[in-house]
PDB file of C-alpha atoms in Angstrom:
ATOM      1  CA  UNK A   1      87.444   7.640  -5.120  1.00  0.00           C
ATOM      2  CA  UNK A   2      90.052   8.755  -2.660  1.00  0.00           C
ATOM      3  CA  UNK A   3      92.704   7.665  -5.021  1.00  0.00           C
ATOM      4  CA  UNK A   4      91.305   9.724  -8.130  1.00  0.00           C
ATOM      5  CA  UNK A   5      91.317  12.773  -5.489  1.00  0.00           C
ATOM      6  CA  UNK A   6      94.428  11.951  -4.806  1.00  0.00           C
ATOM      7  CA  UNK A   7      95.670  12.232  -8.631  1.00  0.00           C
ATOM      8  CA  UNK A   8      93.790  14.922  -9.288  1.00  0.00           C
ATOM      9  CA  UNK A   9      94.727  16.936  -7.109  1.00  0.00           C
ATOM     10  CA  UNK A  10      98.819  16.367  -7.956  1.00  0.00           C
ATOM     11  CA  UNK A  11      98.096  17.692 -11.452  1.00  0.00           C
ATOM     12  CA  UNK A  12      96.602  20.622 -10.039  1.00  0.00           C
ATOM     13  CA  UNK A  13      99.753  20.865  -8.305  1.00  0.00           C
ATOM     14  CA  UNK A  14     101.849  20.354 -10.653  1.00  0.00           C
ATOM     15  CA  UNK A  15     100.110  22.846 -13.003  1.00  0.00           C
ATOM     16  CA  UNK A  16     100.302  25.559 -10.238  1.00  0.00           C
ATOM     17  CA  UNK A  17     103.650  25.200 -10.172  1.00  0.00           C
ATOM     18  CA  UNK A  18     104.512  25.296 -14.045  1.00  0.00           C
ATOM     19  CA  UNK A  19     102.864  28.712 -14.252  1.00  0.00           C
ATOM     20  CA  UNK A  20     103.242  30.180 -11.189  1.00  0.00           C
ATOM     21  CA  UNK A  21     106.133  32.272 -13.386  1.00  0.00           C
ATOM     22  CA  UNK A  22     103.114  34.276 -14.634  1.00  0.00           C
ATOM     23  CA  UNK A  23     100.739  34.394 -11.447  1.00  0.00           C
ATOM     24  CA  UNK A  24      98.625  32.423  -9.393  1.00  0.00           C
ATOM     25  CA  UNK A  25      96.404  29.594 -10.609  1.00  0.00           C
ATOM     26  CA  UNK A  26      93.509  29.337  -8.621  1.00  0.00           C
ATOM     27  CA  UNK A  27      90.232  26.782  -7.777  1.00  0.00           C
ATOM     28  CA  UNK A  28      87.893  27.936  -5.030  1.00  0.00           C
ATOM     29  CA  UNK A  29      84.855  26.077  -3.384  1.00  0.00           C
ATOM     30  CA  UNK A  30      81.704  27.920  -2.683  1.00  0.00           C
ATOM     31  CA  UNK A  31      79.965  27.406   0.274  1.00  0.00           C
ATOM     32  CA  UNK A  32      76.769  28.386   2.095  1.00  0.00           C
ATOM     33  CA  UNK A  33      74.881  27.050   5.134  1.00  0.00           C
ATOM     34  CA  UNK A  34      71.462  28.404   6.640  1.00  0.00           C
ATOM     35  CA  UNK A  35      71.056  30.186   9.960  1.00  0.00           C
ATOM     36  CA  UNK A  36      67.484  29.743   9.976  1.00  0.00           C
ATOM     37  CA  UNK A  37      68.377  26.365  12.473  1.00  0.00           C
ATOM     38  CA  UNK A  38      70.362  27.305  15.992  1.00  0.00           C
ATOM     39  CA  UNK A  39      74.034  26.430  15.407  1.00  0.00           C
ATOM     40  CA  UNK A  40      75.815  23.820  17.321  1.00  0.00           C
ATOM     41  CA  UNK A  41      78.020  24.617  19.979  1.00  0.00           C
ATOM     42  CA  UNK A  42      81.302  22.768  19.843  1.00  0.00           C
ATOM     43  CA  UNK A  43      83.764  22.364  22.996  1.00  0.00           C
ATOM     44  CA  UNK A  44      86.219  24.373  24.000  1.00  0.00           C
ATOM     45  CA  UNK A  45      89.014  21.601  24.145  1.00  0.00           C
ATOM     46  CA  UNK A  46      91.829  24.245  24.601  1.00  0.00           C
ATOM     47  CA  UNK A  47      89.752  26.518  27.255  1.00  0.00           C
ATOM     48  CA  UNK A  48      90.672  29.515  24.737  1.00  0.00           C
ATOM     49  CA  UNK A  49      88.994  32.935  25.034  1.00  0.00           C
ATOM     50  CA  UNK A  50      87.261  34.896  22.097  1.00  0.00           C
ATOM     51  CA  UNK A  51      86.431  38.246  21.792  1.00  0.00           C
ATOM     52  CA  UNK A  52      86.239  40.740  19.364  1.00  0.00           C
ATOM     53  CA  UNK A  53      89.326  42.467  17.935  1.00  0.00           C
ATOM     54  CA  UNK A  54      89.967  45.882  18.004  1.00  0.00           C
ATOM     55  CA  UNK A  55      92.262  48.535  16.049  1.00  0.00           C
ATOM     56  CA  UNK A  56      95.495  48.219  18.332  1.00  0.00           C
ATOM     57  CA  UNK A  57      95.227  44.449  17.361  1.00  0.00           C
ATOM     58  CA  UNK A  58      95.936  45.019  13.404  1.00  0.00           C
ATOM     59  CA  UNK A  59      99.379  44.720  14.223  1.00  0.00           C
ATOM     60  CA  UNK A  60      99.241  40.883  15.111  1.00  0.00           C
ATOM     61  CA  UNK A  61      96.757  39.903  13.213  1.00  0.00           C
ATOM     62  CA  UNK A  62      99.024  41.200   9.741  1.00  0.00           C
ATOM     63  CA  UNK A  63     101.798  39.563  11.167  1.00  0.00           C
ATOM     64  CA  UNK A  64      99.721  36.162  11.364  1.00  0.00           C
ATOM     65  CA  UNK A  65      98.754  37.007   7.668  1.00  0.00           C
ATOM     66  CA  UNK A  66     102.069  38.381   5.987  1.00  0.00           C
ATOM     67  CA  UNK A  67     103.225  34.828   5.008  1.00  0.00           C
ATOM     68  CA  UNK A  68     100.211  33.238   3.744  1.00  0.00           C
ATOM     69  CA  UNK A  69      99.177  34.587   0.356  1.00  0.00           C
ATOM     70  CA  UNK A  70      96.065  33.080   0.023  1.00  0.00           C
ATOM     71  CA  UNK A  71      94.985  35.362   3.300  1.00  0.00           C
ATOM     72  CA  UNK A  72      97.133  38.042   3.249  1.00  0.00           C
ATOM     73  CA  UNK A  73      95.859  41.622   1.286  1.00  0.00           C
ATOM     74  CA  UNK A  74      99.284  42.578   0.726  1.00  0.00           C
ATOM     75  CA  UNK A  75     101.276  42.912  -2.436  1.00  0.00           C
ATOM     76  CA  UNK A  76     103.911  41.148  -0.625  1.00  0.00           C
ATOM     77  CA  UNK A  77     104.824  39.997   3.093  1.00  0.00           C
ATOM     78  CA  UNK A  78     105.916  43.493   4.221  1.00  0.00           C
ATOM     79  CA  UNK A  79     103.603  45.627   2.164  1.00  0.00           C
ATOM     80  CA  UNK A  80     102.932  48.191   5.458  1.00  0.00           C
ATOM     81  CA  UNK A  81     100.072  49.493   3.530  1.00  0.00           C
ATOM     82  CA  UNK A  82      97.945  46.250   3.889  1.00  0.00           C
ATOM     83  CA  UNK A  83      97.435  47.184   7.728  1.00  0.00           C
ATOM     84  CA  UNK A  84      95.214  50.032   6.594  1.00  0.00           C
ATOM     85  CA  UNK A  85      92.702  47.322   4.134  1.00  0.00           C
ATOM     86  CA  UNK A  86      91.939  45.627   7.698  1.00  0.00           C
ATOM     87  CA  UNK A  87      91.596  48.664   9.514  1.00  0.00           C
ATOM     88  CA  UNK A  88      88.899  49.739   6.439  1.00  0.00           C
ATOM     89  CA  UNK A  89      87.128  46.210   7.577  1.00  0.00           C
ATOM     90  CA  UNK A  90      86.785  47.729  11.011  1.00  0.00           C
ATOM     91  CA  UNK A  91      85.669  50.968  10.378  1.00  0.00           C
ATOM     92  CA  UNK A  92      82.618  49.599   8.220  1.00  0.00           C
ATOM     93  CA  UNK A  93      81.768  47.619  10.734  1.00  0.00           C
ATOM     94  CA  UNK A  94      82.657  43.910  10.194  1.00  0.00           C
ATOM     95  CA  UNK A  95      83.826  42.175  13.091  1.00  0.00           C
ATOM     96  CA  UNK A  96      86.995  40.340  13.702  1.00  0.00           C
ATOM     97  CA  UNK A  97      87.300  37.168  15.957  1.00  0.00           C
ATOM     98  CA  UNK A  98      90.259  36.659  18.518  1.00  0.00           C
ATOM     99  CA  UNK A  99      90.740  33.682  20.098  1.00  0.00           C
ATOM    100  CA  UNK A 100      93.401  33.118  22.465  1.00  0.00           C
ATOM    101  CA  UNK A 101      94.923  30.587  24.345  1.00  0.00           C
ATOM    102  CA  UNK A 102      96.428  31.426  27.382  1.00  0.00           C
ATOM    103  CA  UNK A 103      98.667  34.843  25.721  1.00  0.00           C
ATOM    104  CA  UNK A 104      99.026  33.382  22.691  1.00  0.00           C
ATOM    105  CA  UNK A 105      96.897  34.301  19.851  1.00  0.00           C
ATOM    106  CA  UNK A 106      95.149  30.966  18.535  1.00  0.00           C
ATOM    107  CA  UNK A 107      92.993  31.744  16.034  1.00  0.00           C
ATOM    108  CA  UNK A 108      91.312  34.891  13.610  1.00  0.00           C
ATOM    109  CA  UNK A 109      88.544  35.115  11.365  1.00  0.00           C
ATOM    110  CA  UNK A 110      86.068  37.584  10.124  1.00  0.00           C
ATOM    111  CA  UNK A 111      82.352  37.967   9.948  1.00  0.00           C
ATOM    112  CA  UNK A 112      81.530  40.480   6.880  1.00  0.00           C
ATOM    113  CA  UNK A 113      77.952  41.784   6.697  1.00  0.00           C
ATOM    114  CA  UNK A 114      78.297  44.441   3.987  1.00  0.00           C
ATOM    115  CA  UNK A 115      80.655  43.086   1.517  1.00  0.00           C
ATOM    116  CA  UNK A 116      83.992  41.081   1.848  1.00  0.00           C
ATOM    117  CA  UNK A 117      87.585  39.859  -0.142  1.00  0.00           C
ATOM    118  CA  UNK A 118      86.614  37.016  -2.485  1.00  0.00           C
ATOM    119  CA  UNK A 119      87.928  36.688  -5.242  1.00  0.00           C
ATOM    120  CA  UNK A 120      90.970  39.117  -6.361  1.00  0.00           C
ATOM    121  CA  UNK A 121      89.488  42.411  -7.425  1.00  0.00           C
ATOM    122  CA  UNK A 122      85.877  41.297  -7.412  1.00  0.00           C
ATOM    123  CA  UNK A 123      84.339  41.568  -3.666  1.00  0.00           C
ATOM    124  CA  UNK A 124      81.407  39.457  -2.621  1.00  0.00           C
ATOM    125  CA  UNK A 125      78.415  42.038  -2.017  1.00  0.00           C
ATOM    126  CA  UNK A 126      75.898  41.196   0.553  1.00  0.00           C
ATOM    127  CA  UNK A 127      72.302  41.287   0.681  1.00  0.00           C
ATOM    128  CA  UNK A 128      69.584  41.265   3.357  1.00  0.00           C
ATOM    129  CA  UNK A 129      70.081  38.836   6.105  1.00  0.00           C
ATOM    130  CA  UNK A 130      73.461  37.869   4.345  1.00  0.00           C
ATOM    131  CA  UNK A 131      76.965  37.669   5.941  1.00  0.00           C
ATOM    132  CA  UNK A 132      80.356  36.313   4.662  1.00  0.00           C
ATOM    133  CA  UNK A 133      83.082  34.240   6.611  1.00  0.00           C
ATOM    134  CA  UNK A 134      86.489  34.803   5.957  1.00  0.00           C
ATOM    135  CA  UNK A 135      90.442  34.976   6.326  1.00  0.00           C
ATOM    136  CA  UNK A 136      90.123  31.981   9.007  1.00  0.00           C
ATOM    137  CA  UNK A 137      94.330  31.665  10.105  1.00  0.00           C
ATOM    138  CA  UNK A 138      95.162  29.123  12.919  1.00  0.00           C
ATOM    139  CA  UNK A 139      98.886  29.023  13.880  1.00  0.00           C
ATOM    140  CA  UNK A 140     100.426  25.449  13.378  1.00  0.00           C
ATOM    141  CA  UNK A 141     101.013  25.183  17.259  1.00  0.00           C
ATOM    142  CA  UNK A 142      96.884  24.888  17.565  1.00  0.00           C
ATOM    143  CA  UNK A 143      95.910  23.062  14.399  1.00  0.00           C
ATOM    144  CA  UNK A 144      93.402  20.371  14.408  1.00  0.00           C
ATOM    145  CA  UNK A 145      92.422  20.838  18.357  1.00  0.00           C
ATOM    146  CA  UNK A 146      89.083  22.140  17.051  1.00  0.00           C
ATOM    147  CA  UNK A 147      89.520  25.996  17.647  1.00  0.00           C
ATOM    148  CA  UNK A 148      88.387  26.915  14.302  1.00  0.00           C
ATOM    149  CA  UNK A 149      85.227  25.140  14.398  1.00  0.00           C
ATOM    150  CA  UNK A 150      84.240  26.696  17.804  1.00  0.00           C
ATOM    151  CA  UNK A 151      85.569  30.883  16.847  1.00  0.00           C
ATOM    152  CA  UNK A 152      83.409  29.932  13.841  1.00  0.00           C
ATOM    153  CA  UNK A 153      80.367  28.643  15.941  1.00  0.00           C
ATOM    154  CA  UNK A 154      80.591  31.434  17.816  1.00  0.00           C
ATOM    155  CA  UNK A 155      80.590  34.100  14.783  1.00  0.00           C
ATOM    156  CA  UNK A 156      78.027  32.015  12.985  1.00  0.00           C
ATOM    157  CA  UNK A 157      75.812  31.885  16.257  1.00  0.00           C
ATOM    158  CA  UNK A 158      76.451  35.927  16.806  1.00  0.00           C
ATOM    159  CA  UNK A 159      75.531  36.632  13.192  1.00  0.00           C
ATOM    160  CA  UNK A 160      72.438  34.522  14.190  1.00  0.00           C
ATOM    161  CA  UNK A 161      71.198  36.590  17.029  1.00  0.00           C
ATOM    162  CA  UNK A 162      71.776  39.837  15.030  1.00  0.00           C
ATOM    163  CA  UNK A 163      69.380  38.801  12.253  1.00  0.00           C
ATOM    164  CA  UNK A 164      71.470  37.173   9.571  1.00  0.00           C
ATOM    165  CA  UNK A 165      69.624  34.132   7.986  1.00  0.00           C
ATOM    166  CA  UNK A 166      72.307  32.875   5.307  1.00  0.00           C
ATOM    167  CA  UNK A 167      75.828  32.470   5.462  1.00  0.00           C
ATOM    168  CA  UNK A 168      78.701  32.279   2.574  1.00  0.00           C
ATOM    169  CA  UNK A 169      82.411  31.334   2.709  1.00  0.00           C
ATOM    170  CA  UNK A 170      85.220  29.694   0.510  1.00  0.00           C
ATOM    171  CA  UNK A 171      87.791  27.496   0.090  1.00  0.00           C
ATOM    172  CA  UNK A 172      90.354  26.700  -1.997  1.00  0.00           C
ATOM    173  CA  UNK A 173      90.790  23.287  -3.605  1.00  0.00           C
ATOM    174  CA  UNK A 174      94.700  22.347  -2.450  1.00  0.00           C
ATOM    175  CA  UNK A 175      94.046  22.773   1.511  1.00  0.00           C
ATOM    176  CA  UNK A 176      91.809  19.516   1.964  1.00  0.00           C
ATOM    177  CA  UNK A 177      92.003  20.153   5.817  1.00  0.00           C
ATOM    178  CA  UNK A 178      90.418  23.154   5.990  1.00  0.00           C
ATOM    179  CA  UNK A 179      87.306  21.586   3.103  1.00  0.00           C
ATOM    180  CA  UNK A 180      86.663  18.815   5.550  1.00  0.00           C
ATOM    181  CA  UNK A 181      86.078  21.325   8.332  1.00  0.00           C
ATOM    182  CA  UNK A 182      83.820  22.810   6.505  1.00  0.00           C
ATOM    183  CA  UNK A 183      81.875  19.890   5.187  1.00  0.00           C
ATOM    184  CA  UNK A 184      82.001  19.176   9.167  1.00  0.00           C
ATOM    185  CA  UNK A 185      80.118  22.256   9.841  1.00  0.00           C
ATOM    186  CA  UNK A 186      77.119  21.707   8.052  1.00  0.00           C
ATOM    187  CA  UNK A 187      78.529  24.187   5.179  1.00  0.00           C
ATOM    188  CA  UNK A 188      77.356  23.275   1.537  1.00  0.00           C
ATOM    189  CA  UNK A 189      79.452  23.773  -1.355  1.00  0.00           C
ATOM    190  CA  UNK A 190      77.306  24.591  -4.400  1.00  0.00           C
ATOM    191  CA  UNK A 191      80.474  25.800  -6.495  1.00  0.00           C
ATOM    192  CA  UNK A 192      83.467  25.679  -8.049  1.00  0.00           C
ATOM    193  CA  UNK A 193      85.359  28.726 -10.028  1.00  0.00           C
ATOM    194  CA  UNK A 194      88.849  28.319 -11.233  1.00  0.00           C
ATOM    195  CA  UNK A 195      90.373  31.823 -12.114  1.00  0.00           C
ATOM    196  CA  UNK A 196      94.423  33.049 -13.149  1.00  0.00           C
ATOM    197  CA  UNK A 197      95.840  36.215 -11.444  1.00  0.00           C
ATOM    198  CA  UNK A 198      98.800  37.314 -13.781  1.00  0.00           C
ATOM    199  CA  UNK A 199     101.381  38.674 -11.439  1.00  0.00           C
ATOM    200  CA  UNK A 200     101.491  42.303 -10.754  1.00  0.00           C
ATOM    201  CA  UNK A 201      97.382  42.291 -11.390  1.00  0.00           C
ATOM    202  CA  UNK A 202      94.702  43.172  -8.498  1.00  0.00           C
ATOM    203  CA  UNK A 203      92.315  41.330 -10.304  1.00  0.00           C
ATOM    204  CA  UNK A 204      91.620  37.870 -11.415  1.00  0.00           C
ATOM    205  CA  UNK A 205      90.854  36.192 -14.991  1.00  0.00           C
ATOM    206  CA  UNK A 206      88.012  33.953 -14.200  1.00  0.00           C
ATOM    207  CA  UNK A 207      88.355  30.632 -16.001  1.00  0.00           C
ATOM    208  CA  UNK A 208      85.798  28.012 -15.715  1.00  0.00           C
ATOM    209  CA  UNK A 209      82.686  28.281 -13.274  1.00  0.00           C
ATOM    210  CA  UNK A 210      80.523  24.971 -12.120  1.00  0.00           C
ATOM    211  CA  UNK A 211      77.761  24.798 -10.232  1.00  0.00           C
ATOM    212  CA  UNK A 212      75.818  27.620  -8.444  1.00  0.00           C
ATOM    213  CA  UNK A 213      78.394  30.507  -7.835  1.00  0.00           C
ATOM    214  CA  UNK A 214      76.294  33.853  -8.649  1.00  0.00           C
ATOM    215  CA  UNK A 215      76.312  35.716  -5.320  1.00  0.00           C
ATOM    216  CA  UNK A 216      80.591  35.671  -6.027  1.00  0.00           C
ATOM    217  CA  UNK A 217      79.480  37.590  -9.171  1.00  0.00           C
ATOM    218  CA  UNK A 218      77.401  39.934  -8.124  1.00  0.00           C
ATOM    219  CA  UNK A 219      77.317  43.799  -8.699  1.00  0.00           C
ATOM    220  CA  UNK A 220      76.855  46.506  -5.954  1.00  0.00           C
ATOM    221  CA  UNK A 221      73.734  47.620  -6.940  1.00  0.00           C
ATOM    222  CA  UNK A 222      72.297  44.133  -5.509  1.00  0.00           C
ATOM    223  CA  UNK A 223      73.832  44.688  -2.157  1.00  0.00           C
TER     224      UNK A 223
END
């Protein structure tokens, strides 16, 4: 099994890189886990500290975000103008995550209760009781110590005690790491879509959907 992964996943490599000319080829898991159950609390192994960010921290968090394109909202690494799409996140009241390890800044993720960035040019709308984990960045230096799993605990536990009963999230197919995590987490996946965003576009050309992926597809209305 781990060998036909293994294949797999170089064609899917090797096809992302034959037409990454014309855009970005794309395959992203869908996840959900309940919050009906408490959520486990996982140890602080690097004593880090987590609180909740604020607008004089959009500055670092962008610069975390400028060089990874699966994360970043930007047109391109230095697109100023991508500062302003978090601040938006703020302002409608989704939280932002800090953690930080001694000065450094360790980790960031968001918890989105009215809508959040899922698939390019087609936001995930949120019902009810619903929220949405995303744009989870950990700098190499603190990579698999465990801090993501505990700034996630902590959002997942928060969203918890403020009412929310379901959670969603994604993942994308070529960062195995990050899947296990997940899996690790007690998150689901219940979905697969593979989509094309032609360079230049905002919005993405869905492909093939498996599985149950509806809430991605969702229109406002349902929110």
């Amino acid at each position: 099994m781990a060998e036909q992964h293994g294949t797999l996943a170089r064609v899917w490599q090797f096809a992302r890189r034959a037409i990454a000319p014309l855009g970005d080829l794309c395959c992203v898991l869908f996840f959900e886990r309940s919050l009906v159950e408490p959520v486990t609390v996982v140890p602080n192994r690097l004593d880090a500290t987590i609180r909740l960010a604020k607008e004089e921290d959009l500055g670092a968090i962008c610069r975390l975000y400028a060089d990874d394109p699966w994360l970043w909202l930007g047109s391109h690494p230095g697109d100023t103008a991508a500062e302003q799409l978090y601040r938006d996140r703020l302002l409608r009241g989704e939280r932002c995550y800090l953690a930080f390890v001694g000065d450094h800044l360790a980790h960031v993720n968001w918890t989105c209760y009215r809508w959040g960035d899922a698939l390019p040019g087609r936001p995930l709308w949120l019902g009810s009781g619903e929220v949405y984990t995303t744009d989870a960045f950990t700098p190499a230096a603190f990579r698999g110590q465990g801090i993501h799993a505990l700034v996630l605990g902590t959002m997942l536990r928060d969203a918890r005690a403020q009412g929310a009963r379901h959670a969603f999230t994604i993942g994308q197919f070529d960062r195995p790491d990050a899947l296990k995590g997940l899996r690790a987490l007690g998150w689901r996946e219940t979905g697969r879509v593979v989509y094309f965003q032609p360079r230049a576009s905002a919005k993405a050309l869905c492909l093939h959907r498996t599985g149950n992926t509806a809430p991605l597809f969702r229109r406002r209305a349902t929110a």
